[in-house]
Amino acid sequence: MKTLIATLFSLSLFLAVQAQYPSNPTKLRMDLEKQYTSGLFKSDNAYTFVPDEDPGAVSSFSILQYLQGRVPGLMIEYDRFNIPFATYRNARPAFFLDEVRVDARTLWTVPMSDIAYVKVFRPPFVGAVGNGPGGAIAVYTYKGEEE
């Protein structure tokens, strides 16, 4: 009986740990990686997300809200004008939309239905100004023929 309980406990712990790490490469993720990323954005030092694979993405108003509980250390806050800003491990991350530098407000306005792939790079990210001490969040939108 003790071995059965221990086996069930270890299995549930294994499943819980697997659920916390969304970077498991699937064929779709690898195809999206090849299709969308280039240069310094091809790094494996990132959490990857495909909103189409996650039913919870539909209920999110923006990509920042979607990522808030899914990336350890990422905090999304709002200033007094309700403009979002992010901190990742106590530093400001760089934001990229289709590998072009943007601010958090721009990402906030992109509809979730337009987002194909997301990468959250752990600090430091050398593709950002000052070597990105806060990492980077790269959002890729669907290309015209894919919608």
Short mmCIF file of N, CA and C in Angstrom, two decimals:
data_model
loop_
_atom_site.label_atom_id
_atom_site.label_comp_id
_atom_site.label_asym_id
_atom_site.label_seq_id
_atom_site.Cartn_x
_atom_site.Cartn_y
_atom_site.Cartn_z
N MET A 1 0.82 -1.19 0.00
CA MET A 1 0.00 0.00 0.00
C MET A 1 0.87 1.26 0.00
N LYS A 2 1.97 1.21 0.79
CA LYS A 2 2.85 2.37 0.84
C LYS A 2 3.51 2.62 -0.51
N THR A 3 3.88 1.56 -1.20
CA THR A 3 4.51 1.74 -2.51
C THR A 3 3.52 2.30 -3.53
N LEU A 4 2.25 1.90 -3.42
CA LEU A 4 1.23 2.44 -4.32
C LEU A 4 1.05 3.93 -4.08
N ILE A 5 0.99 4.33 -2.84
CA ILE A 5 0.84 5.75 -2.51
C ILE A 5 2.07 6.53 -2.95
N ALA A 6 3.25 5.97 -2.71
CA ALA A 6 4.48 6.64 -3.13
C ALA A 6 4.55 6.77 -4.65
N THR A 7 4.13 5.73 -5.35
CA THR A 7 4.13 5.77 -6.81
C THR A 7 3.15 6.82 -7.33
N LEU A 8 1.96 6.88 -6.77
CA LEU A 8 0.97 7.88 -7.19
C LEU A 8 1.45 9.29 -6.88
N PHE A 9 2.08 9.46 -5.73
CA PHE A 9 2.59 10.77 -5.35
C PHE A 9 3.69 11.21 -6.31
N SER A 10 4.64 10.32 -6.61
CA SER A 10 5.72 10.69 -7.52
C SER A 10 5.20 10.95 -8.94
N LEU A 11 4.19 10.21 -9.37
CA LEU A 11 3.60 10.45 -10.68
C LEU A 11 2.91 11.80 -10.72
N SER A 12 2.17 12.15 -9.69
CA SER A 12 1.50 13.45 -9.66
C SER A 12 2.51 14.58 -9.58
N LEU A 13 3.61 14.38 -8.84
CA LEU A 13 4.65 15.39 -8.77
C LEU A 13 5.32 15.56 -10.14
N PHE A 14 5.58 14.47 -10.84
CA PHE A 14 6.17 14.53 -12.17
C PHE A 14 5.26 15.29 -13.13
N LEU A 15 3.96 15.01 -13.09
CA LEU A 15 3.02 15.70 -13.98
C LEU A 15 2.93 17.18 -13.64
N ALA A 16 2.98 17.52 -12.36
CA ALA A 16 2.93 18.92 -11.96
C ALA A 16 4.16 19.67 -12.44
N VAL A 17 5.32 19.06 -12.34
CA VAL A 17 6.55 19.70 -12.81
C VAL A 17 6.52 19.86 -14.32
N GLN A 18 6.05 18.86 -15.05
CA GLN A 18 5.96 18.96 -16.50
C GLN A 18 5.02 20.07 -16.93
N ALA A 19 3.94 20.30 -16.19
CA ALA A 19 2.97 21.34 -16.56
C ALA A 19 3.54 22.73 -16.37
N GLN A 20 4.54 22.90 -15.50
CA GLN A 20 5.08 24.22 -15.23
C GLN A 20 6.07 24.68 -16.28
N TYR A 21 6.58 23.79 -17.10
CA TYR A 21 7.58 24.15 -18.08
C TYR A 21 7.01 24.04 -19.48
N PRO A 22 6.51 25.17 -20.02
CA PRO A 22 5.87 25.14 -21.33
C PRO A 22 6.86 25.09 -22.48
N SER A 23 8.16 24.97 -22.23
CA SER A 23 9.15 24.99 -23.30
C SER A 23 9.37 23.63 -23.94
N ASN A 24 8.54 22.66 -23.65
CA ASN A 24 8.71 21.36 -24.28
C ASN A 24 8.55 21.51 -25.78
N PRO A 25 9.58 21.12 -26.55
CA PRO A 25 9.48 21.32 -27.99
C PRO A 25 8.51 20.33 -28.63
N THR A 26 7.56 20.86 -29.31
CA THR A 26 6.66 20.04 -30.11
C THR A 26 6.98 20.33 -31.57
N LYS A 27 6.44 19.52 -32.45
CA LYS A 27 6.70 19.75 -33.87
C LYS A 27 6.21 21.12 -34.31
N LEU A 28 5.03 21.54 -33.83
CA LEU A 28 4.51 22.86 -34.18
C LEU A 28 5.44 23.96 -33.69
N ARG A 29 5.94 23.84 -32.48
CA ARG A 29 6.84 24.87 -31.94
C ARG A 29 8.14 24.93 -32.74
N MET A 30 8.67 23.78 -33.11
CA MET A 30 9.91 23.78 -33.88
C MET A 30 9.69 24.37 -35.27
N ASP A 31 8.54 24.09 -35.88
CA ASP A 31 8.22 24.68 -37.18
C ASP A 31 8.07 26.20 -37.07
N LEU A 32 7.38 26.66 -36.01
CA LEU A 32 7.22 28.10 -35.82
C LEU A 32 8.56 28.77 -35.54
N GLU A 33 9.42 28.09 -34.81
CA GLU A 33 10.76 28.62 -34.53
C GLU A 33 11.52 28.84 -35.84
N LYS A 34 11.48 27.87 -36.73
CA LYS A 34 12.17 28.00 -38.01
C LYS A 34 11.54 29.08 -38.89
N GLN A 35 10.22 29.17 -38.86
CA GLN A 35 9.51 30.07 -39.74
C GLN A 35 9.62 31.53 -39.32
N TYR A 36 9.57 31.81 -38.02
CA TYR A 36 9.48 33.18 -37.56
C TYR A 36 10.78 33.79 -37.06
N THR A 37 11.63 33.03 -36.37
CA THR A 37 12.78 33.63 -35.72
C THR A 37 13.99 33.69 -36.63
N SER A 38 14.86 34.63 -36.32
CA SER A 38 16.11 34.76 -37.06
C SER A 38 17.16 35.38 -36.16
N GLY A 39 18.41 35.19 -36.50
CA GLY A 39 19.52 35.82 -35.80
C GLY A 39 19.56 35.51 -34.31
N LEU A 40 19.65 36.56 -33.52
CA LEU A 40 19.75 36.41 -32.07
C LEU A 40 18.46 35.88 -31.44
N PHE A 41 17.38 35.91 -32.18
CA PHE A 41 16.09 35.45 -31.64
C PHE A 41 15.94 33.93 -31.73
N LYS A 42 16.91 33.23 -32.31
CA LYS A 42 16.85 31.78 -32.41
C LYS A 42 17.35 31.08 -31.15
N SER A 43 17.67 31.81 -30.13
CA SER A 43 18.22 31.25 -28.90
C SER A 43 17.25 30.27 -28.24
N ASP A 44 17.82 29.23 -27.61
CA ASP A 44 17.00 28.27 -26.87
C ASP A 44 16.79 28.70 -25.43
N ASN A 45 17.38 29.79 -25.01
CA ASN A 45 17.28 30.27 -23.64
C ASN A 45 16.01 31.10 -23.46
N ALA A 46 14.86 30.47 -23.75
CA ALA A 46 13.61 31.21 -23.70
C ALA A 46 12.44 30.28 -23.41
N TYR A 47 11.42 30.86 -22.81
CA TYR A 47 10.13 30.17 -22.70
C TYR A 47 9.41 30.42 -24.02
N THR A 48 8.78 29.40 -24.56
CA THR A 48 8.04 29.58 -25.81
C THR A 48 6.56 29.28 -25.58
N PHE A 49 5.73 30.04 -26.27
CA PHE A 49 4.28 29.88 -26.14
C PHE A 49 3.64 29.95 -27.52
N VAL A 50 2.66 29.09 -27.72
CA VAL A 50 1.85 29.11 -28.93
C VAL A 50 0.41 29.30 -28.47
N PRO A 51 -0.13 30.50 -28.58
CA PRO A 51 -1.48 30.74 -28.08
C PRO A 51 -2.55 29.83 -28.68
N ASP A 52 -2.33 29.36 -29.91
CA ASP A 52 -3.31 28.46 -30.53
C ASP A 52 -3.38 27.11 -29.81
N GLU A 53 -2.31 26.72 -29.12
CA GLU A 53 -2.30 25.46 -28.38
C GLU A 53 -2.97 25.57 -27.01
N ASP A 54 -3.16 26.79 -26.54
CA ASP A 54 -3.66 27.01 -25.19
C ASP A 54 -5.07 27.61 -25.22
N PRO A 55 -6.07 26.87 -24.73
CA PRO A 55 -7.43 27.42 -24.72
C PRO A 55 -7.57 28.64 -23.82
N GLY A 56 -6.67 28.81 -22.85
CA GLY A 56 -6.73 29.97 -21.96
C GLY A 56 -6.34 31.26 -22.63
N ALA A 57 -5.72 31.18 -23.79
CA ALA A 57 -5.30 32.39 -24.48
C ALA A 57 -6.49 33.20 -24.99
N VAL A 58 -7.58 32.55 -25.26
CA VAL A 58 -8.76 33.24 -25.79
C VAL A 58 -9.33 34.22 -24.76
N SER A 59 -9.23 33.88 -23.49
CA SER A 59 -9.81 34.73 -22.46
C SER A 59 -8.91 35.89 -22.06
N SER A 60 -7.68 35.94 -22.58
CA SER A 60 -6.77 37.04 -22.24
C SER A 60 -7.02 38.22 -23.15
N PHE A 61 -6.95 39.42 -22.58
CA PHE A 61 -7.15 40.63 -23.37
C PHE A 61 -5.90 41.01 -24.15
N SER A 62 -4.73 40.68 -23.61
CA SER A 62 -3.48 41.03 -24.29
C SER A 62 -2.44 39.97 -24.00
N ILE A 63 -1.35 40.04 -24.73
CA ILE A 63 -0.28 39.08 -24.54
C ILE A 63 0.38 39.26 -23.18
N LEU A 64 0.44 40.48 -22.68
CA LEU A 64 1.05 40.70 -21.37
C LEU A 64 0.22 40.06 -20.27
N GLN A 65 -1.08 40.17 -20.37
CA GLN A 65 -1.96 39.53 -19.40
C GLN A 65 -1.84 38.01 -19.51
N TYR A 66 -1.72 37.50 -20.70
CA TYR A 66 -1.58 36.06 -20.93
C TYR A 66 -0.29 35.52 -20.30
N LEU A 67 0.80 36.25 -20.41
CA LEU A 67 2.10 35.79 -19.92
C LEU A 67 2.27 35.94 -18.42
N GLN A 68 1.45 36.77 -17.79
CA GLN A 68 1.68 37.13 -16.40
C GLN A 68 1.82 35.93 -15.46
N GLY A 69 0.97 34.98 -15.52
CA GLY A 69 1.06 33.83 -14.63
C GLY A 69 1.82 32.66 -15.20
N ARG A 70 2.35 32.80 -16.41
CA ARG A 70 2.99 31.68 -17.08
C ARG A 70 4.52 31.75 -17.11
N VAL A 71 5.07 32.90 -16.83
CA VAL A 71 6.53 33.07 -16.84
C VAL A 71 6.99 33.42 -15.43
N PRO A 72 7.78 32.56 -14.81
CA PRO A 72 8.26 32.85 -13.46
C PRO A 72 9.09 34.12 -13.41
N GLY A 73 8.77 35.00 -12.50
CA GLY A 73 9.51 36.24 -12.33
C GLY A 73 9.00 37.40 -13.14
N LEU A 74 8.03 37.20 -14.02
CA LEU A 74 7.49 38.28 -14.83
C LEU A 74 6.29 38.90 -14.12
N MET A 75 6.37 40.21 -13.92
CA MET A 75 5.27 40.93 -13.27
C MET A 75 4.79 42.04 -14.19
N ILE A 76 3.49 42.09 -14.42
CA ILE A 76 2.88 43.15 -15.22
C ILE A 76 2.14 44.06 -14.27
N GLU A 77 2.45 45.36 -14.33
CA GLU A 77 1.80 46.34 -13.48
C GLU A 77 1.31 47.48 -14.36
N TYR A 78 0.54 48.37 -13.77
CA TYR A 78 -0.04 49.48 -14.51
C TYR A 78 0.26 50.78 -13.78
N ASP A 79 0.57 51.82 -14.56
CA ASP A 79 0.80 53.11 -13.93
C ASP A 79 -0.54 53.81 -13.72
N ARG A 80 -0.51 55.04 -13.28
CA ARG A 80 -1.76 55.73 -12.94
C ARG A 80 -2.63 56.04 -14.15
N PHE A 81 -2.06 55.96 -15.36
CA PHE A 81 -2.83 56.18 -16.59
C PHE A 81 -3.27 54.87 -17.23
N ASN A 82 -3.14 53.77 -16.48
CA ASN A 82 -3.52 52.43 -16.92
C ASN A 82 -2.68 51.96 -18.11
N ILE A 83 -1.43 52.38 -18.13
CA ILE A 83 -0.50 51.94 -19.16
C ILE A 83 0.36 50.83 -18.55
N PRO A 84 0.45 49.68 -19.23
CA PRO A 84 1.18 48.56 -18.64
C PRO A 84 2.69 48.74 -18.71
N PHE A 85 3.36 48.21 -17.71
CA PHE A 85 4.81 48.08 -17.76
C PHE A 85 5.17 46.77 -17.08
N ALA A 86 6.27 46.20 -17.50
CA ALA A 86 6.65 44.88 -17.02
C ALA A 86 7.99 44.92 -16.32
N THR A 87 8.15 44.04 -15.35
CA THR A 87 9.45 43.80 -14.75
C THR A 87 9.69 42.30 -14.78
N TYR A 88 10.89 41.93 -15.14
CA TYR A 88 11.26 40.52 -15.22
C TYR A 88 12.53 40.35 -14.42
N ARG A 89 12.43 39.68 -13.30
CA ARG A 89 13.56 39.50 -12.39
C ARG A 89 14.15 40.85 -11.99
N ASN A 90 13.29 41.77 -11.58
CA ASN A 90 13.64 43.10 -11.08
C ASN A 90 14.31 44.01 -12.10
N ALA A 91 14.09 43.79 -13.37
CA ALA A 91 14.60 44.67 -14.43
C ALA A 91 13.54 44.76 -15.52
N ARG A 92 13.63 45.80 -16.34
CA ARG A 92 12.67 45.99 -17.42
C ARG A 92 13.06 45.17 -18.64
N PRO A 93 12.17 44.31 -19.14
CA PRO A 93 12.50 43.56 -20.35
C PRO A 93 12.34 44.43 -21.60
N ALA A 94 13.00 44.02 -22.65
CA ALA A 94 12.83 44.66 -23.95
C ALA A 94 11.66 43.97 -24.66
N PHE A 95 10.88 44.72 -25.42
CA PHE A 95 9.74 44.17 -26.14
C PHE A 95 10.01 44.24 -27.64
N PHE A 96 9.66 43.14 -28.32
CA PHE A 96 9.83 43.07 -29.76
C PHE A 96 8.56 42.53 -30.40
N LEU A 97 8.12 43.17 -31.45
CA LEU A 97 6.98 42.70 -32.23
C LEU A 97 7.52 42.37 -33.62
N ASP A 98 7.49 41.10 -33.98
CA ASP A 98 8.08 40.62 -35.23
C ASP A 98 9.53 41.07 -35.35
N GLU A 99 10.26 40.99 -34.25
CA GLU A 99 11.68 41.31 -34.12
C GLU A 99 12.01 42.77 -34.33
N VAL A 100 11.03 43.65 -34.15
CA VAL A 100 11.23 45.10 -34.19
C VAL A 100 10.95 45.63 -32.80
N ARG A 101 11.85 46.44 -32.26
CA ARG A 101 11.71 46.96 -30.89
C ARG A 101 10.48 47.84 -30.78
N VAL A 102 9.63 47.57 -29.77
CA VAL A 102 8.42 48.35 -29.49
C VAL A 102 8.33 48.55 -27.98
N ASP A 103 7.33 49.30 -27.55
CA ASP A 103 7.12 49.47 -26.12
C ASP A 103 5.96 48.58 -25.66
N ALA A 104 5.74 48.54 -24.35
CA ALA A 104 4.71 47.67 -23.78
C ALA A 104 3.32 48.07 -24.25
N ARG A 105 3.09 49.35 -24.45
CA ARG A 105 1.77 49.82 -24.89
C ARG A 105 1.42 49.26 -26.27
N THR A 106 2.40 49.15 -27.15
CA THR A 106 2.17 48.60 -28.48
C THR A 106 1.78 47.13 -28.39
N LEU A 107 2.49 46.37 -27.56
CA LEU A 107 2.13 44.96 -27.40
C LEU A 107 0.75 44.81 -26.78
N TRP A 108 0.41 45.73 -25.90
CA TRP A 108 -0.89 45.68 -25.23
C TRP A 108 -2.03 45.79 -26.23
N THR A 109 -1.81 46.47 -27.35
CA THR A 109 -2.88 46.70 -28.32
C THR A 109 -3.01 45.59 -29.37
N VAL A 110 -2.06 44.66 -29.42
CA VAL A 110 -2.12 43.59 -30.41
C VAL A 110 -3.14 42.55 -29.96
N PRO A 111 -4.15 42.25 -30.78
CA PRO A 111 -5.16 41.25 -30.39
C PRO A 111 -4.54 39.85 -30.28
N MET A 112 -5.01 39.08 -29.34
CA MET A 112 -4.51 37.72 -29.13
C MET A 112 -4.73 36.86 -30.38
N SER A 113 -5.77 37.13 -31.13
CA SER A 113 -6.06 36.33 -32.32
C SER A 113 -5.04 36.54 -33.44
N ASP A 114 -4.22 37.60 -33.34
CA ASP A 114 -3.19 37.87 -34.35
C ASP A 114 -1.83 37.27 -33.98
N ILE A 115 -1.70 36.73 -32.79
CA ILE A 115 -0.40 36.27 -32.30
C ILE A 115 -0.21 34.78 -32.61
N ALA A 116 0.90 34.47 -33.29
CA ALA A 116 1.20 33.09 -33.66
C ALA A 116 2.18 32.44 -32.70
N TYR A 117 3.15 33.20 -32.19
CA TYR A 117 4.25 32.62 -31.43
C TYR A 117 4.83 33.66 -30.50
N VAL A 118 5.24 33.24 -29.31
CA VAL A 118 5.80 34.16 -28.32
C VAL A 118 7.04 33.51 -27.71
N LYS A 119 8.08 34.31 -27.56
CA LYS A 119 9.29 33.85 -26.86
C LYS A 119 9.62 34.85 -25.77
N VAL A 120 9.87 34.34 -24.57
CA VAL A 120 10.30 35.18 -23.44
C VAL A 120 11.72 34.75 -23.11
N PHE A 121 12.67 35.63 -23.42
CA PHE A 121 14.08 35.33 -23.23
C PHE A 121 14.50 35.68 -21.81
N ARG A 122 15.23 34.76 -21.20
CA ARG A 122 15.76 35.00 -19.87
C ARG A 122 16.90 36.02 -19.95
N PRO A 123 17.10 36.80 -18.90
CA PRO A 123 18.20 37.77 -18.92
C PRO A 123 19.56 37.07 -18.88
N PRO A 124 20.55 37.65 -19.46
CA PRO A 124 20.56 38.83 -20.34
C PRO A 124 20.23 38.42 -21.77
N PHE A 125 19.67 39.36 -22.51
CA PHE A 125 19.38 39.13 -23.93
C PHE A 125 20.23 40.10 -24.73
N VAL A 126 21.23 39.58 -25.43
CA VAL A 126 22.21 40.43 -26.11
C VAL A 126 21.63 41.15 -27.32
N GLY A 127 20.45 40.81 -27.76
CA GLY A 127 19.84 41.49 -28.89
C GLY A 127 19.20 42.81 -28.53
N ALA A 128 19.17 43.14 -27.25
CA ALA A 128 18.55 44.39 -26.80
C ALA A 128 19.63 45.40 -26.41
N VAL A 129 19.25 46.66 -26.33
CA VAL A 129 20.18 47.72 -25.95
C VAL A 129 20.70 47.45 -24.55
N GLY A 130 21.99 47.58 -24.36
CA GLY A 130 22.59 47.36 -23.04
C GLY A 130 22.60 45.89 -22.63
N ASN A 131 22.56 44.98 -23.60
CA ASN A 131 22.54 43.53 -23.37
C ASN A 131 21.30 43.06 -22.62
N GLY A 132 20.25 43.81 -22.63
CA GLY A 132 18.96 43.39 -22.08
C GLY A 132 19.01 42.78 -20.70
N PRO A 133 19.33 43.56 -19.67
CA PRO A 133 19.42 43.00 -18.32
C PRO A 133 18.10 42.45 -17.81
N GLY A 134 17.00 42.82 -18.45
CA GLY A 134 15.69 42.31 -18.05
C GLY A 134 15.15 41.26 -19.00
N GLY A 135 16.01 40.73 -19.86
CA GLY A 135 15.55 39.76 -20.83
C GLY A 135 14.77 40.43 -21.95
N ALA A 136 13.95 39.67 -22.64
CA ALA A 136 13.18 40.22 -23.74
C ALA A 136 11.92 39.39 -23.96
N ILE A 137 10.90 40.04 -24.48
CA ILE A 137 9.66 39.38 -24.87
C ILE A 137 9.47 39.64 -26.36
N ALA A 138 9.52 38.57 -27.14
CA ALA A 138 9.36 38.68 -28.59
C ALA A 138 8.02 38.06 -28.98
N VAL A 139 7.20 38.85 -29.66
CA VAL A 139 5.88 38.41 -30.09
C VAL A 139 5.87 38.39 -31.62
N TYR A 140 5.40 37.28 -32.16
CA TYR A 140 5.35 37.11 -33.61
C TYR A 140 3.89 37.01 -34.03
N THR A 141 3.50 37.83 -35.00
CA THR A 141 2.13 37.79 -35.50
C THR A 141 2.07 36.92 -36.75
N TYR A 142 0.85 36.48 -37.06
CA TYR A 142 0.67 35.67 -38.26
C TYR A 142 1.06 36.45 -39.49
N LYS A 143 1.60 35.75 -40.45
CA LYS A 143 1.89 36.37 -41.73
C LYS A 143 0.61 36.34 -42.56
N GLY A 144 0.51 37.18 -43.56
CA GLY A 144 -0.72 37.37 -44.33
C GLY A 144 -1.37 36.11 -44.85
N GLU A 145 -0.60 35.16 -45.35
CA GLU A 145 -1.18 33.97 -45.95
C GLU A 145 -1.61 32.94 -44.91
N GLU A 146 -1.26 33.12 -43.64
CA GLU A 146 -1.56 32.12 -42.62
C GLU A 146 -2.88 32.34 -41.91
N GLU A 147 -3.38 33.52 -41.94
CA GLU A 147 -4.59 33.83 -41.18
C GLU A 147 -5.73 33.04 -41.72
#
